[in-house]
Short mmCIF file of C-alpha atoms in Angstrom, two decimals:
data_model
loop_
_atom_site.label_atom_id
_atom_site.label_comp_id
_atom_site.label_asym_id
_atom_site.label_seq_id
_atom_site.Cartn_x
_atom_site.Cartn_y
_atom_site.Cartn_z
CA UNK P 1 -6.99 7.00 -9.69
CA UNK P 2 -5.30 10.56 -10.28
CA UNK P 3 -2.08 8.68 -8.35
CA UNK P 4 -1.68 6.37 -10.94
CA UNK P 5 -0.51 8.54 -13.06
CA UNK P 6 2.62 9.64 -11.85
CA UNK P 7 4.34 5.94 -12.04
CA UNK P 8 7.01 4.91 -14.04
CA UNK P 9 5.89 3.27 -16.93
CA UNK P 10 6.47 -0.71 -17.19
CA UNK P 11 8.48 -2.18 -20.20
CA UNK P 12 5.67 -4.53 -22.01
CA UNK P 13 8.73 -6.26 -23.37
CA UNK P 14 8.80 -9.44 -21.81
CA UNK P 15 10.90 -13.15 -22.42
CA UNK P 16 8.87 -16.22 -21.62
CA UNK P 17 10.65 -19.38 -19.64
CA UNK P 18 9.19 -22.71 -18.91
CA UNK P 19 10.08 -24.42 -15.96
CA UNK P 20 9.30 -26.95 -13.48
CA UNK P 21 7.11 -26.44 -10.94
CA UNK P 22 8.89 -25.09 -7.65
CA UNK P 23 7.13 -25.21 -4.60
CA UNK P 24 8.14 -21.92 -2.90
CA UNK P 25 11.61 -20.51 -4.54
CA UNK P 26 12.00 -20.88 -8.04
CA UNK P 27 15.53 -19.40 -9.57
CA UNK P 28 15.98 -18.45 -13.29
CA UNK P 29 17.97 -17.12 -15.78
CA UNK P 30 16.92 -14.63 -18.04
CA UNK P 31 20.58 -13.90 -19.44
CA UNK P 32 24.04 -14.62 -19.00
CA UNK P 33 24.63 -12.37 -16.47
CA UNK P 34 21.31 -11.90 -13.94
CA UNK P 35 19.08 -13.54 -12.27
CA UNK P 36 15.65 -13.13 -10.49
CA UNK P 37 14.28 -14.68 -7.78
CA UNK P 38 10.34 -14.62 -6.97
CA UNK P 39 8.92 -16.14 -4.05
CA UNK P 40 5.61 -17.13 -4.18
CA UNK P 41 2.66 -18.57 -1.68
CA UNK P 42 1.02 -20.93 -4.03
CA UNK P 43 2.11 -24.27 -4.38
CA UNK P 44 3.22 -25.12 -7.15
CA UNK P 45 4.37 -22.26 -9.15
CA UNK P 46 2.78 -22.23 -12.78
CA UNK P 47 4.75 -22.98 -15.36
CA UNK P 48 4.67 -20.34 -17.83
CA UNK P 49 6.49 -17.31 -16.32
CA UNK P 50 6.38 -13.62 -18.00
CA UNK P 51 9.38 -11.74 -16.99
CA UNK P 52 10.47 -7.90 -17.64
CA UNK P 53 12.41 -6.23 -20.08
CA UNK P 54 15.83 -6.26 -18.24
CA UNK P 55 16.43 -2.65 -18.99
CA UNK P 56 14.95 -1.72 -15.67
CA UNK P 57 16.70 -2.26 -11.87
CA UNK P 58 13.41 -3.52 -10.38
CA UNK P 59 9.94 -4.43 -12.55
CA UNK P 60 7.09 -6.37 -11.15
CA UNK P 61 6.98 -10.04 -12.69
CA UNK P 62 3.64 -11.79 -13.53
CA UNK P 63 3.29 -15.45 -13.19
CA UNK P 64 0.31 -16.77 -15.34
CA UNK P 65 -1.58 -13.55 -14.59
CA UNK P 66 -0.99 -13.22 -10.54
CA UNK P 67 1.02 -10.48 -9.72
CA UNK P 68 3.55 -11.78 -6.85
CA UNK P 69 5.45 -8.12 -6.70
CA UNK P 70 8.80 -6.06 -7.66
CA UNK P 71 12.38 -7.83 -7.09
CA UNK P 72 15.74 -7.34 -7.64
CA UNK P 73 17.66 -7.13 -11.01
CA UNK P 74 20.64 -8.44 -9.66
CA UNK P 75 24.47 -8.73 -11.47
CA UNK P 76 25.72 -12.41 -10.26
CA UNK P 77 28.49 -12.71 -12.85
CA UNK P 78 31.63 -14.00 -10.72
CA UNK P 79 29.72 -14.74 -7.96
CA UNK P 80 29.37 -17.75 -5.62
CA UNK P 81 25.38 -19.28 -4.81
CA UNK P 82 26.09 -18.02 -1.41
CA UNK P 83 26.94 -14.52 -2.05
CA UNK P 84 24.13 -14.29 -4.96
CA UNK P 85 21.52 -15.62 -2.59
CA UNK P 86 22.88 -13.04 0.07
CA UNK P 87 22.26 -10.24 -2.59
CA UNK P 88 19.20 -11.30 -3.64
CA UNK P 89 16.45 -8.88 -3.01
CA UNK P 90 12.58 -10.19 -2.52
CA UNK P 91 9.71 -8.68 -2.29
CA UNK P 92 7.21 -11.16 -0.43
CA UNK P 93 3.00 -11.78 -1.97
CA UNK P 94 0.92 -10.29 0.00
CA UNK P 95 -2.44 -9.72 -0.92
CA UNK P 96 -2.04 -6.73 -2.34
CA UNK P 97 -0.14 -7.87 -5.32
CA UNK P 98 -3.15 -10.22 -5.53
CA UNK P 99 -5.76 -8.19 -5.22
CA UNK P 100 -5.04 -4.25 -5.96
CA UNK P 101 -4.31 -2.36 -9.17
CA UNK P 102 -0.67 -2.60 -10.66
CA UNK P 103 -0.81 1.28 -10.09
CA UNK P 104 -1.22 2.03 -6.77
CA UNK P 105 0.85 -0.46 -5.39
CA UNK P 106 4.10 1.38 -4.56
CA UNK P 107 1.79 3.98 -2.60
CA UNK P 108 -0.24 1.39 -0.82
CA UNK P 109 3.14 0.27 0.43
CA UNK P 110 4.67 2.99 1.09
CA UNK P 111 1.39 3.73 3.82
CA UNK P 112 2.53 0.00 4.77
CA UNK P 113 -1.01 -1.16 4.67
CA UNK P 114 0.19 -4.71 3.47
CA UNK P 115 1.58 -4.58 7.14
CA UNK P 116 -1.44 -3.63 9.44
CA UNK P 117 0.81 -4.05 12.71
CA UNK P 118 1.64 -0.41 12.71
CA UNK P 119 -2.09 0.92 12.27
CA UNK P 120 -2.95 -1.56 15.82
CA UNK P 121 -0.36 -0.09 17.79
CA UNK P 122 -1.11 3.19 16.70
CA UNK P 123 -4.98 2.41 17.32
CA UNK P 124 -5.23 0.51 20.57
CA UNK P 125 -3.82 3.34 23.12
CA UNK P 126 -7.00 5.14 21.38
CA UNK P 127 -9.55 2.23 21.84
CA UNK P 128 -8.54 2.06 25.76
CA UNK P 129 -9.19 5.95 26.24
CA UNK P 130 -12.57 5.93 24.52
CA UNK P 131 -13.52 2.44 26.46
CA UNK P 132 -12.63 3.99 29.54
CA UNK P 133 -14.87 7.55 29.27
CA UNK P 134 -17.27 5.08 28.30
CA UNK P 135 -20.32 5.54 30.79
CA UNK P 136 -20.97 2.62 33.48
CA UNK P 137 -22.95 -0.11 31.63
CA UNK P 138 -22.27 0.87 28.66
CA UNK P 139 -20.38 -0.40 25.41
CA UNK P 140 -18.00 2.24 23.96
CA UNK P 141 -18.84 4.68 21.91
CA UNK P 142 -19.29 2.98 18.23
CA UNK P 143 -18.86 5.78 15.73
CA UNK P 144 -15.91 7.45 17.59
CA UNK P 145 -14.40 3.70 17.71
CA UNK P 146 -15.06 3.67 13.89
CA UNK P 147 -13.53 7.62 13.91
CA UNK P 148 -10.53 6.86 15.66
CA UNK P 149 -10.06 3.45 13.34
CA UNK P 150 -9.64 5.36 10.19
CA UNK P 151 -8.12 7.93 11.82
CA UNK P 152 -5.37 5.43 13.01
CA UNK P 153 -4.61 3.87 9.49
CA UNK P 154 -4.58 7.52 7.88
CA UNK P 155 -2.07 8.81 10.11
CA UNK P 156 0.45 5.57 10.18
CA UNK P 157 0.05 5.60 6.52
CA UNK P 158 1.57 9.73 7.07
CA UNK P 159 3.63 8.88 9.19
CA UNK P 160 5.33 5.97 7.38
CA UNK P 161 5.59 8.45 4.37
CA UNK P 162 7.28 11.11 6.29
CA UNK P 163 9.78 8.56 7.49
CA UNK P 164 10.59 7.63 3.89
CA UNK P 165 11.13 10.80 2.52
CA UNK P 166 13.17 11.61 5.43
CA UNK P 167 15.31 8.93 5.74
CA UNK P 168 15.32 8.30 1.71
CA UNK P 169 19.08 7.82 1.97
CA UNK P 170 19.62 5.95 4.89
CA UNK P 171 17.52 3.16 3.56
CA UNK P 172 18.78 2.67 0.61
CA UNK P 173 21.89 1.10 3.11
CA UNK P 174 19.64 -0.91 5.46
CA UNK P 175 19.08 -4.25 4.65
CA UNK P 176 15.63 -4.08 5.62
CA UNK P 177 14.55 -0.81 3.99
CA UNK P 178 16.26 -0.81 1.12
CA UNK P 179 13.22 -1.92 -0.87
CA UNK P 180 10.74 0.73 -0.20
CA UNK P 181 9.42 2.96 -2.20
CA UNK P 182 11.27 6.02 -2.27
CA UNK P 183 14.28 4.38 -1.69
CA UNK P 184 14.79 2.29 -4.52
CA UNK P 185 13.32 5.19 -6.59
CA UNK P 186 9.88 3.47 -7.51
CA UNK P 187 8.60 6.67 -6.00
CA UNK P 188 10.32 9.88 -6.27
CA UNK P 189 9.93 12.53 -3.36
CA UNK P 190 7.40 15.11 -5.08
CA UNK P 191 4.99 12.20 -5.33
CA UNK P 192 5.70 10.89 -1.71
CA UNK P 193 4.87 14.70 -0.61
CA UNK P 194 1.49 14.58 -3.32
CA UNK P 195 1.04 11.79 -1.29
CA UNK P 196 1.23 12.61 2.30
CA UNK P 197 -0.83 15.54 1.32
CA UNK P 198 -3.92 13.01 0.27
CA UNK P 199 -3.28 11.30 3.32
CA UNK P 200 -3.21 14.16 5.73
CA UNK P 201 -6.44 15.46 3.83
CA UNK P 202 -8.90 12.61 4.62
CA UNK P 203 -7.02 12.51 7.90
CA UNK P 204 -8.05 16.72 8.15
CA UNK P 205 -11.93 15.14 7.71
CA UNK P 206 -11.91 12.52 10.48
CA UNK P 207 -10.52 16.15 12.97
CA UNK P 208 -13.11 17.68 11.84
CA UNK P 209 -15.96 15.51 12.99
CA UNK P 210 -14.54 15.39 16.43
CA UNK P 211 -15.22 18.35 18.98
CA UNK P 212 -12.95 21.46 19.07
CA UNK P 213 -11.22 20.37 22.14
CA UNK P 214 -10.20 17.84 20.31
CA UNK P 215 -9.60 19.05 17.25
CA UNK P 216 -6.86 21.88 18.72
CA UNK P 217 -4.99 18.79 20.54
CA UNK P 218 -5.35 16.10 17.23
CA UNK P 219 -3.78 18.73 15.39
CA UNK P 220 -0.94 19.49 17.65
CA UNK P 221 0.27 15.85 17.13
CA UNK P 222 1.81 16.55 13.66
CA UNK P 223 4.51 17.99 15.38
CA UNK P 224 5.64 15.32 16.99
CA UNK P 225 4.78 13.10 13.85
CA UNK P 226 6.59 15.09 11.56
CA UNK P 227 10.12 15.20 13.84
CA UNK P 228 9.94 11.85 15.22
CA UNK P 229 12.19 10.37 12.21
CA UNK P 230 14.51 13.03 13.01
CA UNK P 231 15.53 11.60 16.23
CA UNK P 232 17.56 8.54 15.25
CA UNK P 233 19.71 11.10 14.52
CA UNK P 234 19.72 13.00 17.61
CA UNK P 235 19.50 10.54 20.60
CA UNK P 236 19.65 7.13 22.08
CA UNK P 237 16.34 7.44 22.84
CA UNK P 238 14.06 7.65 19.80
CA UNK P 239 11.59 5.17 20.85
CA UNK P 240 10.38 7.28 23.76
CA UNK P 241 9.86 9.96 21.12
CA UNK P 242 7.73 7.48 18.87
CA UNK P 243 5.93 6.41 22.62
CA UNK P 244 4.86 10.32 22.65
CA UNK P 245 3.66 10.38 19.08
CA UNK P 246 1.90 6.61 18.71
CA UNK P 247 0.28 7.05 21.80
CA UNK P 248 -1.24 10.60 21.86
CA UNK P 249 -4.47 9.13 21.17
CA UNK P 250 -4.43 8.14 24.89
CA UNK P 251 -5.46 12.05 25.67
CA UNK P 252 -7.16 12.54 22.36
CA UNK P 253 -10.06 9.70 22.02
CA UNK P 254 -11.31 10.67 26.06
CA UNK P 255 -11.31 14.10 24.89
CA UNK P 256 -13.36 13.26 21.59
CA UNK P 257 -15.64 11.37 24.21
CA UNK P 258 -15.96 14.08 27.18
CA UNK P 259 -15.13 17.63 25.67
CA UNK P 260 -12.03 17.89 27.94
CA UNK P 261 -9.07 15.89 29.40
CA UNK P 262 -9.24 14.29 33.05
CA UNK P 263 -4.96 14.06 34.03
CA UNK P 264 -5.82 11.91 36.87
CA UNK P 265 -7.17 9.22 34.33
CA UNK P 266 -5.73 9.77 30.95
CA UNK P 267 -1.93 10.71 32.16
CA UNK P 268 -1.63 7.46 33.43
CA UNK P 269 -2.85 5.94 30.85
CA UNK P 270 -0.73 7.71 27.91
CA UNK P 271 2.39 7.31 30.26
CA UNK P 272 1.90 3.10 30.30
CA UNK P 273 1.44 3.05 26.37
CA UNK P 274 4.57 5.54 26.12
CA UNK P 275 6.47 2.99 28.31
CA UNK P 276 4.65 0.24 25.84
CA UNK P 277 6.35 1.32 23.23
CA UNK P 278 9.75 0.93 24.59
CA UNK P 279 9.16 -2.50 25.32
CA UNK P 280 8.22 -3.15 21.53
CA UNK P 281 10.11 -0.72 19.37
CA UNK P 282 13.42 -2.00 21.09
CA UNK P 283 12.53 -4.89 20.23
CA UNK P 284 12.22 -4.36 16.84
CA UNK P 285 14.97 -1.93 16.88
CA UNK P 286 16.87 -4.90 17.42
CA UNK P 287 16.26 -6.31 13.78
CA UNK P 288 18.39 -3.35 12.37
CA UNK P 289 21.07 -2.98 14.96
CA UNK P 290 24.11 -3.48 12.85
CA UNK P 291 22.92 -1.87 10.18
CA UNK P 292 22.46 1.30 12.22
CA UNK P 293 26.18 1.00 13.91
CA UNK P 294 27.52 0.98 10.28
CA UNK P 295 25.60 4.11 9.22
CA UNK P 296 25.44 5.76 12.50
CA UNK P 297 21.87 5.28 13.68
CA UNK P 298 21.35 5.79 17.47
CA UNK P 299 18.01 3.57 19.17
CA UNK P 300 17.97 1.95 22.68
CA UNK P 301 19.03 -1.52 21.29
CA UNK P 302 22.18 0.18 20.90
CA UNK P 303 21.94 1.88 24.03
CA UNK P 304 21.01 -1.19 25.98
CA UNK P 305 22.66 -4.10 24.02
CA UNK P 306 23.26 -6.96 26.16
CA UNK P 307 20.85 -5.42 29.28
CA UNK P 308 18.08 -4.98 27.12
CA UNK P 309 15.59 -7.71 28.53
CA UNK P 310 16.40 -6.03 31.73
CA UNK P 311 15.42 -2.39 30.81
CA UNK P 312 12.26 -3.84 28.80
CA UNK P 313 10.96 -5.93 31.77
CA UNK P 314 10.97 -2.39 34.07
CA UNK P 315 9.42 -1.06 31.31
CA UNK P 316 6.79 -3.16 31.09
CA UNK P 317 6.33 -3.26 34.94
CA UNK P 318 5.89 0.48 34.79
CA UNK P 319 3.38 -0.07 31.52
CA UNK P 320 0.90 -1.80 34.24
CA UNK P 321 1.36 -0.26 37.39
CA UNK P 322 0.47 2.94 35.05
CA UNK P 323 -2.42 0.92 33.56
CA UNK P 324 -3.73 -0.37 36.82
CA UNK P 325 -3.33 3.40 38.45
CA UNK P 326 -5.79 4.93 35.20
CA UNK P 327 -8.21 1.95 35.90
CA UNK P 328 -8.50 3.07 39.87
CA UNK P 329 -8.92 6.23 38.81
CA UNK P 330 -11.44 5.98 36.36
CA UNK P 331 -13.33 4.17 39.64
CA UNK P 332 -13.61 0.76 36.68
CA UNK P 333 -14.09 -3.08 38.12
CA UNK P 334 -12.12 -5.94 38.18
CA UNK P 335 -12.53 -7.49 34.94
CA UNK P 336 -9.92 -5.13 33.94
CA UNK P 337 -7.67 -5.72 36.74
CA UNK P 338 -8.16 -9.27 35.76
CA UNK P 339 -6.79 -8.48 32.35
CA UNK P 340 -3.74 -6.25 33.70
CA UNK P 341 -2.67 -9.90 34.81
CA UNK P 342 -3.04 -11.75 31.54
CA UNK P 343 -1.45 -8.67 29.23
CA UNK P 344 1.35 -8.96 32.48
CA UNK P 345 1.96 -12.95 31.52
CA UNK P 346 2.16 -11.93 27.19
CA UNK P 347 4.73 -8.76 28.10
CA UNK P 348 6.76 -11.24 30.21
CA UNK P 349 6.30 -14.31 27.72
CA UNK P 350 7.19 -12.08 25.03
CA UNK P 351 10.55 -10.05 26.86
CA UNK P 352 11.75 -13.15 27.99
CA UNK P 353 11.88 -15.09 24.98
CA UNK P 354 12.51 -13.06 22.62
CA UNK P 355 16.21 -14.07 20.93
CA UNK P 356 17.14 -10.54 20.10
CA UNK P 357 20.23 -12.22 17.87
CA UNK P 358 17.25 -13.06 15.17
CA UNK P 359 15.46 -10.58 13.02
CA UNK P 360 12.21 -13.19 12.81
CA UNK P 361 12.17 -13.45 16.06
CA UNK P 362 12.51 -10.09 16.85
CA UNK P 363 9.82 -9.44 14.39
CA UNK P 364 7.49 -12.26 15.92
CA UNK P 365 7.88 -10.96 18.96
CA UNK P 366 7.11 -6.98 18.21
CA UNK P 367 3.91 -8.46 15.97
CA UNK P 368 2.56 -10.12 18.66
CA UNK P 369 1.97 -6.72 20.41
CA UNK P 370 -1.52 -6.23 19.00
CA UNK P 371 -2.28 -9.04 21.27
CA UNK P 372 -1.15 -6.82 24.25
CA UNK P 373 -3.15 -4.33 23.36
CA UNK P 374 -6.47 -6.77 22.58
CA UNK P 375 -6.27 -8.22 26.13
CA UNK P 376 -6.11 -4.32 28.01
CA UNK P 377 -9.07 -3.39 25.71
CA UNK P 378 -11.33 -6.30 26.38
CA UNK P 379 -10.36 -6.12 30.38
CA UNK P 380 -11.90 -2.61 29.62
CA UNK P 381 -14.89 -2.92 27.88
CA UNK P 382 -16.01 -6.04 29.85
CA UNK P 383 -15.41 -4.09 33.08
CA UNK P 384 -17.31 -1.16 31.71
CA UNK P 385 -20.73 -3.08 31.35
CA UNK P 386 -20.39 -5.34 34.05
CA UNK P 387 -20.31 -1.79 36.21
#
């Protein structure tokens, strides 16, 4: 691939170790002074390790010819176990490193297809708008389905790369970000931008299959796409502004279906996946939240603190009474209703649980979303051909 081509170049220098077999974390020195640590899921680790010239700040290691990703070259000299294991940077396998070209991995995570969580969220609000201009007795339509798929992992993939070339330097001080792509320099910004315009290119030939109704509003998205990472800056409040942008296919895939937009039906429906969204992204806001106080990131976590299960549970309350008002409208029968009550019991398992003091649980929680959005779309389709 043409992409390939515009990545650093790997030292083949290498130094070869043998040690025993570790079952998940295996630490080694390669020199007085640094260390690496590679996690891996296979059990146990090889023992012949290759490791990278140490010339370079972060190199992918092989381990008897599996590829397990890039970590940290990390100074420990005068350091305790605690604070080295604190600064420690890992990248985790995924399958990916398993299974892709050495190339094109920075890129493939940078579009954050090794975490498909993003492209659900993004693609369910779309799934429940073409299930519900789906005629009585019928199954959805297939292709648009398939349309609206692709469509859904193109622009996340965009999306994710605007944020990163955006917020480039606000990463690099967030514990959590501070291994992507363009912020630890693996990518530099022209080739994020070459990038996003690949991206937004196939994403131009999905539009264009779709009717010019549709076409006219898909397009009028980027806007809101392109200034979303903007508003951490701005406001409190920047997961309503991601609610606006993730769930715009709400209008757009009963427009691909119908030609035109009916408000009675499809306002409802993008207002409960707007209100969705708050629910989940302050969640996961939560993961970051000192971080952001220290470089002066706004997000309703902050907002909330302490009150947030309170805010998130009349959030959700509003997600299905908006839900349940789309389904009346759209005149649809009760297996859906029937399914407003079990995605009710997973929003309120989820909210109350949640212990917003842990990043894994906070990230548990916010994954488990694509569930949410599984259960509306079933209740949908089921109550579509049972009409």
């Amino acid at each position: 691939m043409a992409i390939a081509l515009w990545l650093p170049r790997i030292s083949r220098s290498t130094t070869r170790r043998f040690l025993k077999p570790s079952s998940s974390l295996t630490l080694f020195s390669v020199s007085h002074s640094h260390n690496y640590i590679v996690t891996s899921n296979r059990s146990p680790i090889p023992r012949l390790f290759t490791v990278p010239n140490q010339s370079h700040g972060r190199e992918w290691v092989s381990v008897s010819e599996v590829r397990l990703g890039y970590v940290s070259h990390i100074s420990t000299a005068g350091k305790s176990d605690e604070n080295r294991s604190r600064d420690a940077q890992v990248a985790d396998v995924s399958w990916i490193d398993l299974y892709l070209p050495r190339q094109i991995h920075p890129y493939v995570r940078l579009a954050r297809l090794d975490k498909p969580i993003g492209t659900w969220l993004l693609a369910w609000p779309c799934m429940w708008s073409i299930s519900l201009a789906a005629n009585p007795g019928h199954l959805p339509d297939i292709k648009m389905m398939t349309l609206f798929g692709c469509g859904a992992l193109l622009l996340r993939g965009a999306g994710c790369t605007i944020n990163d070339l955006l917020d480039r330097d606000i990463d690099t001080m967030v514990e959590r970000t501070k291994l992507r792509p363009v912020a630890s320099g693996i990518i530099t910004p022209f080739q994020g931008i070459c990038f996003l315009g690949f991206q937004l290119l196939l994403g131009l030939g999905i539009l264009l299959q779709l009717n010019n109704y549709s076409r006219i509003l898909g397009a009028s998205s980027l806007l809101l796409v392109f200034s979303y990472p903007l508003m951490k800056r701005l406001t409190f409040w920047p997961q309503a502004y991601l609610g606006l942008t993730f769930n715009w296919g709400a209008l757009l895939g009963w427009a691909a279906v119908k030609g035109n937009i009916d408000p009675a039906i499809v306002l409802p429906l993008y207002a409960s996946g707007v209100f969705w969204t708050l629910v989940y992204d302050t969640i996961y806001a939560h993961q970051d939240k000192e971080d952001d106080v220290r470089v002066g990131i706004k997000s309703t976590a902050l907002r909330f603190g302490d009150l947030t299960k309170q805010w998130n549970m009349g959030f959700g309350a509003a997600c299905i009474s908006s839900l349940a008002l789309s389904g009346y409208n759209a005149e649809i029968g009760w297996p859906f209703y029937a399914s407003l009550v079990a995605a009710s019991g997973q929003l309120a398992w989820q909210i109350s649980t949640v212990d917003l003091s842990s990043r894994d649980d906070c990230n548990k929680k916010f994954v488990s979303n694509k569930w949410f959005g599984a259960i509306i779309f079933s209740g949908i389709v089921l109550a579509r051909i049972s009409s």
